[in-house]
Every structure is written in structure tokens, then in C-alpha cells.
Amino acid sequence: MKRETLKMIAAIGFTLIVLTAYSVWSYYYERNRLIAQIDKQLYSAAVAVPFVLESDFHDRAVSETSISSEEDNQNIKNLTKLNDQLGTKFLYTVILDQDGGYRLSSSSALASEIENHEEVRYFSVYPDVGNILEESFKNPSINFIKPNKIYKPIFIPVFEDQWGVYRTIFLPIRSLGGRLYVVGVDMDITYVNAVLRQNTIQTLLSFLLFLIAVIPIIISYVSMLKRKHEEYQEVHKLYVDQSKRSITDPLTQLYNRYKLDNELTRQYNILKKTGNTFVLLLLDLDFFKKINDQYGHDVGDLVLRIIAEILQTSCRATDTVGRWGGEEFMIIYSNIDLNSGKLLAEKIRLSIKESKELKKYHLTISIGVGISKPDVSLSQLIKDVDGALYQAKNTGRDRVVPVS
């Protein structure tokens, strides 16, 4: 369940990362797209400016008095009309005077400026001369179209002032007479930030809707995982219980004959491969039938369970203890020699004989002990140990007899 939950969290996290990356990319893509659209509009406006002026206007615009007020007024009117039609903020042209100063040779005007006679007039000093305008005059670059040579445009990065957010183009142009001047176009792009802000809000709302839509799915998925986990745990428990029952004696909870046979085979295979020996103990309760006859089978079963507890506590966790059948038990004692096996057998014999719980039954046990050998088959080892057990029985019981 934890693994599946982590997978789900990873999937949701990955989705959110992808959506975030896409949103960031979309933001800058849309911003660049809008700016490119604006630049195209600025360029279109800039190349249109020379066509609303007299073709020889900039060849004649050499001094403060070289252009009449009537022509200047007409230029203001024409550029203002063009400005309104194109949706730009300000159209103007700039020239250099004989002293190298920057002068506005023509410009559009706001309706309020025209009404109050505050429009920018011919040969006014151009304010806020920057590096980009200077570069436009010094290095107009290449590329031109007829009738006037129109050079490569230079765009001023987006800037912001108290009147709004603007983008500007400077387009160097050489007149028919060879005079270099620069067309400038300003455009208010405050709406770009508004569009981007709206897109960002829409993206955030989309994220929120995504999370709202995913939460029920997550809850359902977690609930399903929990249910599946509970079902798995139940099935696993049933499997473990069934597996345990298949190798466990139901009365004593020791290993049964099936498990003992498998363990004997496994230990014998280890012996063949590595030479590691194991000691085999066969144990049989003396006169157990008398207990059943005298006290009943319930007491007999209780005695068998007590014996099983003594055997388990007397052995190591690595040893195999099981019920061989009836009142017979088997211990597979691994990685020890025969003397250690005999000591274990004596320990068990005394523990049973001196057990307080078994004392009133005067119960004793006989034990046969043998050690595995590579040249002796498994069946022969069992037969030899069984023979040692019966020898213990026939020679007075309550004793340990090793295979001779």
C-alpha cells in the first residue's frame, strides 16, 4: 500500500511539475508572441510615416525656418490621423541639426494638445536622447526598400513611466536626397501585462480546478488501496495459517511428520554438499498408554503439550523439533557432533523426569541418538536411530542410547 501511495503521489507531483513548467513556458511564449505582434505593428507604423510626408520633406528640413508653419501643421494633422488609425501612441521623426543636436522634424499630437496648441512643433529639441537613438544615426545598418532606403529597425526594450508601459521602434531612413533621419514610434502596451495577468489567473484557476477534481480521485484511490491492502492482509494471513497448518501438528504445535521428512532431506543434502553433519534424536515416552488409561485422553493430550514445551525450550531456534507420531518425537540437531547430541538428549531426559508438571505421572522418556554420515543413507540413519531407541526401551527405559 505504501508503494502504491508513493506512486500516486509521484504521479500527481509529476503532473503538477509538468503543468507548472507548461504554465511558465506559456507565460513567456504568450509574452513574446504579443511583443512580436507589437513589434510588427510598430514596424508597419514606422514604414508608413514617410508616405504621409512630402517626399522631399527631410531634404528641406535643414534649419528652424526651412519648413513653413502651414506644412508643419499639415504634418501634425497627417501623422495624428495615421497614429489614430494604427492605434499607436506617438509618431515622430528625428533629425540632426548642423551642431549635431537631435531635433523633432515632425510628430503626431493628442487631441487635447491640438486644442490647447501644445503640440510639438517642427525643429523642437528631442528630449531624453539615449544610446539607441544615437546608434540609429551612427550605424543605420543594412536592408532597404524603395522609394526611400529603410534600414534595420532597432527596438527599445519595454519601459514604464508615469503614463504607462511602452515599447518603441527607431527606424533609420535615408531620404531621396540622401539625408538620414529616424522615424520613432511609441506604443502603449499596458494591455500586455493585463493579458498576461489574466492568463496567469486563468492558469491558477485551472490548477485549483485540477486539484479539486483530483481530490475525490485521490480519496477513492486511497480507499481502494486500503481495501486492497486489507484484503491482501486477510488472504496472506489465511495463506500463512494454511501453510503453518500444513507443517504443524495441531495438538502440540510442533512440526509434523511432513515437515520433519522435508527437513531431514534438506539436512542430508547439506551433508552431501558441505560435509556438515547433524545429530538425529528419536524420543518415545515410556508407558504413555498407562496415562491415557488411568487419567483419560484429555490428560494424555495435556502431557504431550507439556512435553512439546520442554523440547522447544531445551533446543536452539535453529533446531527442528517435531512430533514423529503418537508419543514419539524427533529432534534434528544441526552442526554439532555426537557427544553434543548425547548431552542434549540427557538434558531433555532429566528435564522431563524432574518436571513439576509431570511429576505425579512418574513419566520418563527413552531416546535414541545418531549422527549423520556421508556414506550412510538417510533411511539407514533413521533406521539406526530407531534401533537405538528400541534398545533403550528394551534395556530398562529412561535412558539415552547412541547408535553404536
XYZ file of C-alpha atoms in Angstrom:
404
model
C 0.000 0.000 0.000
C 2.819 2.420 0.819
C 4.443 1.757 -2.538
C 1.194 2.392 -4.409
C 0.571 5.558 -2.398
C 4.066 6.807 -3.207
C 3.459 6.047 -6.877
C 0.240 8.036 -6.773
C 1.928 10.973 -5.027
C 4.774 10.834 -7.540
C 2.303 10.826 -10.437
C 0.408 13.821 -9.045
C 3.676 15.632 -8.301
C 4.940 14.944 -11.808
C 1.662 16.230 -13.257
C 1.888 19.412 -11.194
C 5.513 19.932 -12.247
C 4.564 19.475 -15.908
C 1.626 21.864 -15.536
C 3.822 24.408 -13.766
C 6.521 24.133 -16.425
C 3.900 24.432 -19.134
C 2.385 27.486 -17.427
C 5.771 29.210 -17.176
C 6.544 28.350 -20.784
C 3.066 29.509 -21.849
C 3.521 32.789 -19.967
C 6.778 33.657 -21.717
C 5.579 32.293 -25.041
C 2.463 34.478 -24.898
C 4.519 37.463 -23.757
C 6.996 37.038 -26.616
C 4.154 36.475 -29.056
C 2.434 39.674 -28.002
C 5.697 41.638 -28.125
C 6.427 40.223 -31.601
C 2.928 41.241 -32.680
C 3.503 44.714 -31.253
C 6.898 44.979 -32.963
C 5.273 44.078 -36.264
C 2.681 46.779 -35.690
C 5.386 49.274 -34.730
C 7.364 48.486 -37.847
C 4.272 48.824 -40.033
C 3.616 52.234 -38.498
C 7.234 53.328 -38.880
C 7.454 52.474 -42.597
C 4.136 54.269 -43.189
C 5.353 57.588 -41.768
C 7.424 58.704 -44.807
C 4.403 58.266 -47.056
C 2.345 60.920 -45.219
C 5.144 63.470 -45.507
C 6.259 65.274 -48.613
C 8.826 63.164 -50.467
C 11.475 65.913 -50.230
C 10.493 66.991 -46.703
C 13.639 65.821 -44.951
C 15.877 67.139 -47.730
C 14.426 70.588 -46.954
C 14.363 70.191 -43.128
C 17.776 71.733 -42.520
C 17.067 74.752 -40.280
C 14.467 76.165 -37.930
C 12.918 78.280 -40.686
C 13.190 75.935 -43.642
C 9.705 74.436 -43.141
C 6.618 76.632 -43.077
C 4.071 76.600 -40.277
C 1.408 75.502 -42.742
C 3.410 72.419 -43.760
C 4.254 71.683 -40.121
C 0.559 71.862 -39.198
C -0.313 69.585 -42.087
C 2.354 67.086 -40.999
C 0.976 67.102 -37.443
C -2.508 66.539 -38.817
C -1.432 63.715 -41.141
C 0.692 61.913 -38.514
C -2.055 62.262 -35.878
C -4.579 60.727 -38.257
C -2.173 57.883 -39.068
C -1.438 57.427 -35.377
C -5.148 57.097 -34.577
C -5.695 54.673 -37.445
C -2.785 52.410 -36.408
C -3.505 52.528 -32.688
C -0.057 53.752 -31.708
C 0.747 56.295 -29.014
C 3.113 58.715 -30.765
C 4.609 59.037 -34.288
C 7.575 61.312 -34.932
C 10.730 61.843 -36.964
C 14.124 62.979 -35.681
C 16.968 64.724 -37.498
C 20.416 66.041 -36.641
C 20.969 69.789 -36.864
C 24.207 71.373 -38.027
C 25.549 71.320 -34.440
C 24.817 67.601 -34.005
C 21.767 68.178 -31.841
C 18.686 65.990 -32.079
C 15.559 67.737 -33.365
C 11.991 66.579 -33.907
C 11.160 67.267 -37.528
C 7.541 66.046 -37.346
C 5.214 64.424 -34.851
C 1.684 63.412 -34.065
C -0.259 65.069 -31.258
C -3.036 64.310 -28.825
C -6.443 65.926 -29.372
C -6.001 67.882 -26.129
C -2.571 69.125 -27.293
C -4.011 70.330 -30.621
C -6.921 72.013 -28.851
C -4.603 73.825 -26.427
C -1.940 74.470 -29.069
C 0.577 72.418 -27.088
C 1.578 70.092 -29.920
C 5.269 69.505 -30.611
C 6.407 71.783 -33.410
C 8.990 71.393 -36.140
C 12.639 71.650 -35.086
C 11.855 71.201 -31.370
C 14.679 69.727 -29.302
C 14.245 65.980 -28.900
C 14.136 65.136 -25.170
C 15.681 62.122 -23.452
C 18.248 61.246 -26.110
C 19.508 57.734 -25.419
C 22.128 55.359 -26.744
C 19.697 53.578 -29.039
C 18.764 56.766 -30.888
C 22.426 57.708 -31.198
C 23.211 54.230 -32.525
C 20.417 54.596 -35.091
C 22.164 57.629 -36.586
C 25.710 56.290 -36.295
C 25.069 52.776 -37.590
C 21.801 52.534 -39.520
C 22.758 49.003 -40.655
C 21.542 47.490 -43.933
C 18.313 46.439 -45.689
C 16.186 48.938 -47.574
C 13.052 49.229 -49.670
C 12.048 51.840 -52.230
C 11.301 54.712 -52.625
C 13.375 55.645 -49.569
C 16.141 53.486 -48.138
C 14.748 51.952 -44.933
C 17.284 50.386 -42.673
C 17.173 47.726 -39.968
C 14.848 48.746 -37.104
C 16.059 48.992 -33.534
C 13.571 48.272 -30.761
C 13.776 49.789 -27.315
C 13.054 47.230 -24.576
C 9.792 47.600 -22.725
C 9.921 50.523 -20.335
C 7.459 52.005 -17.891
C 6.805 55.542 -16.742
C 4.023 57.527 -15.107
C 1.928 57.456 -18.304
C 2.058 53.719 -18.938
C 4.130 50.833 -20.275
C 5.698 51.421 -23.684
C 7.647 49.832 -26.487
C 9.403 51.980 -29.070
C 10.918 51.474 -32.507
C 13.618 53.605 -34.135
C 13.802 53.094 -37.899
C 16.666 54.852 -39.718
C 15.644 56.105 -43.185
C 17.629 57.910 -45.872
C 15.655 60.346 -47.963
C 15.746 60.539 -51.757
C 18.252 63.330 -51.424
C 20.484 61.267 -49.096
C 19.535 62.886 -45.760
C 19.478 60.384 -42.821
C 16.636 60.702 -40.346
C 14.998 58.377 -37.841
C 11.321 57.519 -37.546
C 10.190 56.860 -33.995
C 7.002 55.124 -32.923
C 5.842 54.734 -29.336
C 3.115 52.277 -28.428
C 1.362 51.844 -25.109
C 1.455 48.133 -24.232
C -0.101 48.300 -20.783
C -2.666 45.801 -22.035
C 0.076 43.174 -22.413
C 0.534 42.987 -18.659
C -3.237 42.849 -18.274
C -3.444 39.933 -20.739
C -0.588 38.107 -19.035
C -2.117 38.745 -15.635
C -5.440 37.378 -16.859
C -3.704 34.320 -18.307
C -1.893 33.770 -15.009
C -5.172 33.977 -13.098
C -6.747 31.516 -15.530
C -3.794 29.178 -15.061
C -4.086 29.376 -11.269
C -7.812 28.716 -11.531
C -7.074 25.744 -13.778
C -4.645 24.424 -11.145
C -7.278 24.898 -8.476
C -9.917 23.118 -10.540
C -7.435 20.343 -11.243
C -6.770 19.888 -7.542
C -10.493 19.978 -6.749
C -11.119 17.382 -9.448
C -8.214 15.197 -8.302
C -9.016 15.186 -4.578
C -12.057 12.846 -4.909
C -9.980 10.589 -7.156
C -7.193 10.547 -4.576
C -9.633 9.764 -1.786
C -11.216 6.960 -3.829
C -7.799 5.622 -4.803
C -6.522 5.660 -1.213
C -9.729 3.973 -0.061
C -9.314 1.336 -2.751
C -5.674 0.802 -1.775
C -6.666 0.457 1.869
C -9.358 -2.052 0.977
C -6.982 -3.984 -1.275
C -4.355 -3.942 1.456
C -6.838 -5.285 3.989
C -7.894 -7.994 1.536
C -4.251 -8.830 0.897
C -3.528 -8.987 4.605
C -6.507 -11.277 5.109
C -5.513 -13.536 2.217
C -1.895 -13.513 3.365
C -2.948 -14.438 6.897
C -5.077 -17.268 5.554
C -2.154 -18.413 3.427
C 0.261 -18.268 6.366
C -2.199 -20.053 8.608
C -2.809 -22.691 5.970
C 0.916 -23.086 5.342
C 1.547 -23.337 9.064
C -1.215 -25.911 9.476
C 0.226 -27.962 6.645
C 3.526 -28.411 8.523
C 2.310 -28.203 12.145
C 0.982 -30.878 14.444
C -2.365 -29.485 15.672
C -2.064 -30.903 19.200
C 1.494 -29.960 20.178
C 2.087 -27.117 17.681
C 5.408 -28.770 16.852
C 6.387 -29.635 13.289
C 4.556 -32.639 11.860
C 5.879 -35.693 10.062
C 5.689 -33.981 6.662
C 7.912 -31.087 7.793
C 10.343 -33.434 9.551
C 10.753 -35.530 6.392
C 11.496 -32.388 4.349
C 13.986 -31.085 6.901
C 15.745 -34.443 7.079
C 16.123 -34.411 3.293
C 17.417 -30.846 3.362
C 19.953 -31.557 6.083
C 21.109 -34.697 4.305
C 21.626 -32.725 1.058
C 23.696 -30.180 3.014
C 25.752 -33.045 4.397
C 26.415 -34.298 0.876
C 27.449 -30.840 -0.398
C 29.358 -29.355 2.559
C 30.064 -32.240 4.930
C 28.204 -30.501 7.782
C 26.745 -33.216 9.961
C 23.586 -33.225 12.028
C 22.508 -35.273 15.031
C 19.164 -37.060 14.993
C 17.220 -37.740 18.190
C 14.205 -40.053 18.384
C 12.281 -39.797 21.659
C 9.498 -42.017 22.949
C 7.502 -41.570 26.181
C 7.707 -44.607 28.487
C 4.417 -46.290 29.379
C 2.396 -43.392 27.949
C -0.557 -45.735 27.399
C -0.956 -46.041 31.181
C -1.533 -42.295 31.486
C -4.275 -42.426 28.856
C -5.845 -45.462 30.524
C -5.602 -44.080 34.062
C -6.287 -40.366 33.559
C -8.022 -40.243 30.194
C -7.052 -38.938 26.788
C -7.541 -35.301 27.778
C -4.776 -35.638 30.354
C -2.712 -37.568 27.804
C -3.052 -34.675 25.347
C -2.072 -32.223 28.090
C 1.040 -34.296 28.838
C 2.005 -34.269 25.149
C 1.703 -30.490 25.063
C 3.890 -30.153 28.175
C 6.480 -32.439 26.600
C 6.404 -30.267 23.458
C 7.115 -27.133 25.537
C 10.042 -28.811 27.290
C 11.527 -29.929 23.972
C 11.248 -26.444 22.466
C 12.796 -24.700 25.462
C 15.640 -27.249 25.562
C 16.614 -26.717 21.908
C 18.026 -23.877 19.878
C 15.933 -21.803 17.459
C 17.909 -23.345 14.597
C 16.996 -26.883 15.615
C 13.977 -28.700 14.234
C 11.614 -30.217 16.804
C 8.598 -32.227 15.724
C 6.105 -34.949 16.551
C 7.107 -38.087 14.702
C 3.884 -39.869 15.555
C 1.823 -40.835 18.617
C 4.046 -40.299 21.644
C 7.238 -40.257 19.555
C 9.165 -37.056 18.904
C 12.138 -36.143 16.729
C 14.836 -33.511 17.046
C 17.194 -32.601 14.183
C 20.196 -31.037 15.845
C 22.355 -29.327 13.185
C 26.086 -28.578 13.084
C 27.118 -30.488 16.219
C 28.927 -33.709 16.991
C 27.538 -36.882 18.553
C 28.717 -36.052 22.074
C 26.830 -32.742 21.993
C 23.801 -34.627 20.778
C 24.019 -37.050 23.691
C 24.342 -34.151 26.150
C 21.183 -32.594 24.707
C 19.387 -35.904 24.972
C 20.400 -36.267 28.645
C 19.283 -32.702 29.338
C 15.880 -33.429 27.854
C 15.568 -36.770 29.696
C 16.258 -35.126 33.048
C 14.008 -32.147 32.319
C 11.072 -34.458 31.677
C 11.788 -36.697 34.598
C 12.142 -33.760 37.012
C 9.315 -31.637 35.613
C 6.961 -30.460 38.375
C 4.028 -30.563 35.989
C 4.723 -34.183 35.079
C 5.915 -35.426 38.469
C 2.618 -37.023 39.530
C 2.563 -39.071 36.330
C 6.054 -40.520 37.005
C 6.767 -40.020 33.319
C 10.123 -40.918 31.777
C 11.449 -40.915 28.222
C 13.758 -43.114 26.170
C 15.970 -41.551 23.498
C 17.949 -42.901 20.572
C 20.757 -40.695 19.204
C 22.698 -40.930 15.972
C 24.858 -38.717 13.770
C 24.665 -38.420 10.005
C 27.477 -39.750 7.828
C 28.102 -39.217 4.119
C 28.391 -42.952 3.488
C 25.160 -43.812 5.349
C 21.839 -43.174 3.613
C 19.135 -41.107 5.240
C 16.774 -44.053 5.550
C 19.508 -46.117 7.156
C 20.285 -43.310 9.648
C 16.618 -43.179 10.690
C 16.549 -46.961 10.971
C 19.727 -46.973 13.096
C 18.445 -44.254 15.456
C 15.102 -46.047 15.733
C 17.035 -49.191 16.649
C 18.950 -47.285 19.350
C 15.606 -46.048 20.707
C 14.241 -49.582 20.963
C 17.462 -50.693 22.588
C 16.861 -48.004 25.239
C 13.339 -49.342 25.660
C 14.493 -52.930 25.955
C 17.274 -52.192 28.428
C 15.186 -50.565 31.129
C 13.836 -47.329 29.554
C 14.516 -43.821 30.934
C 17.838 -43.671 29.208
C 19.780 -42.371 26.181
C 21.323 -44.871 23.786
C 23.546 -43.729 20.909
C 23.892 -45.600 17.645
C 26.814 -47.967 18.039
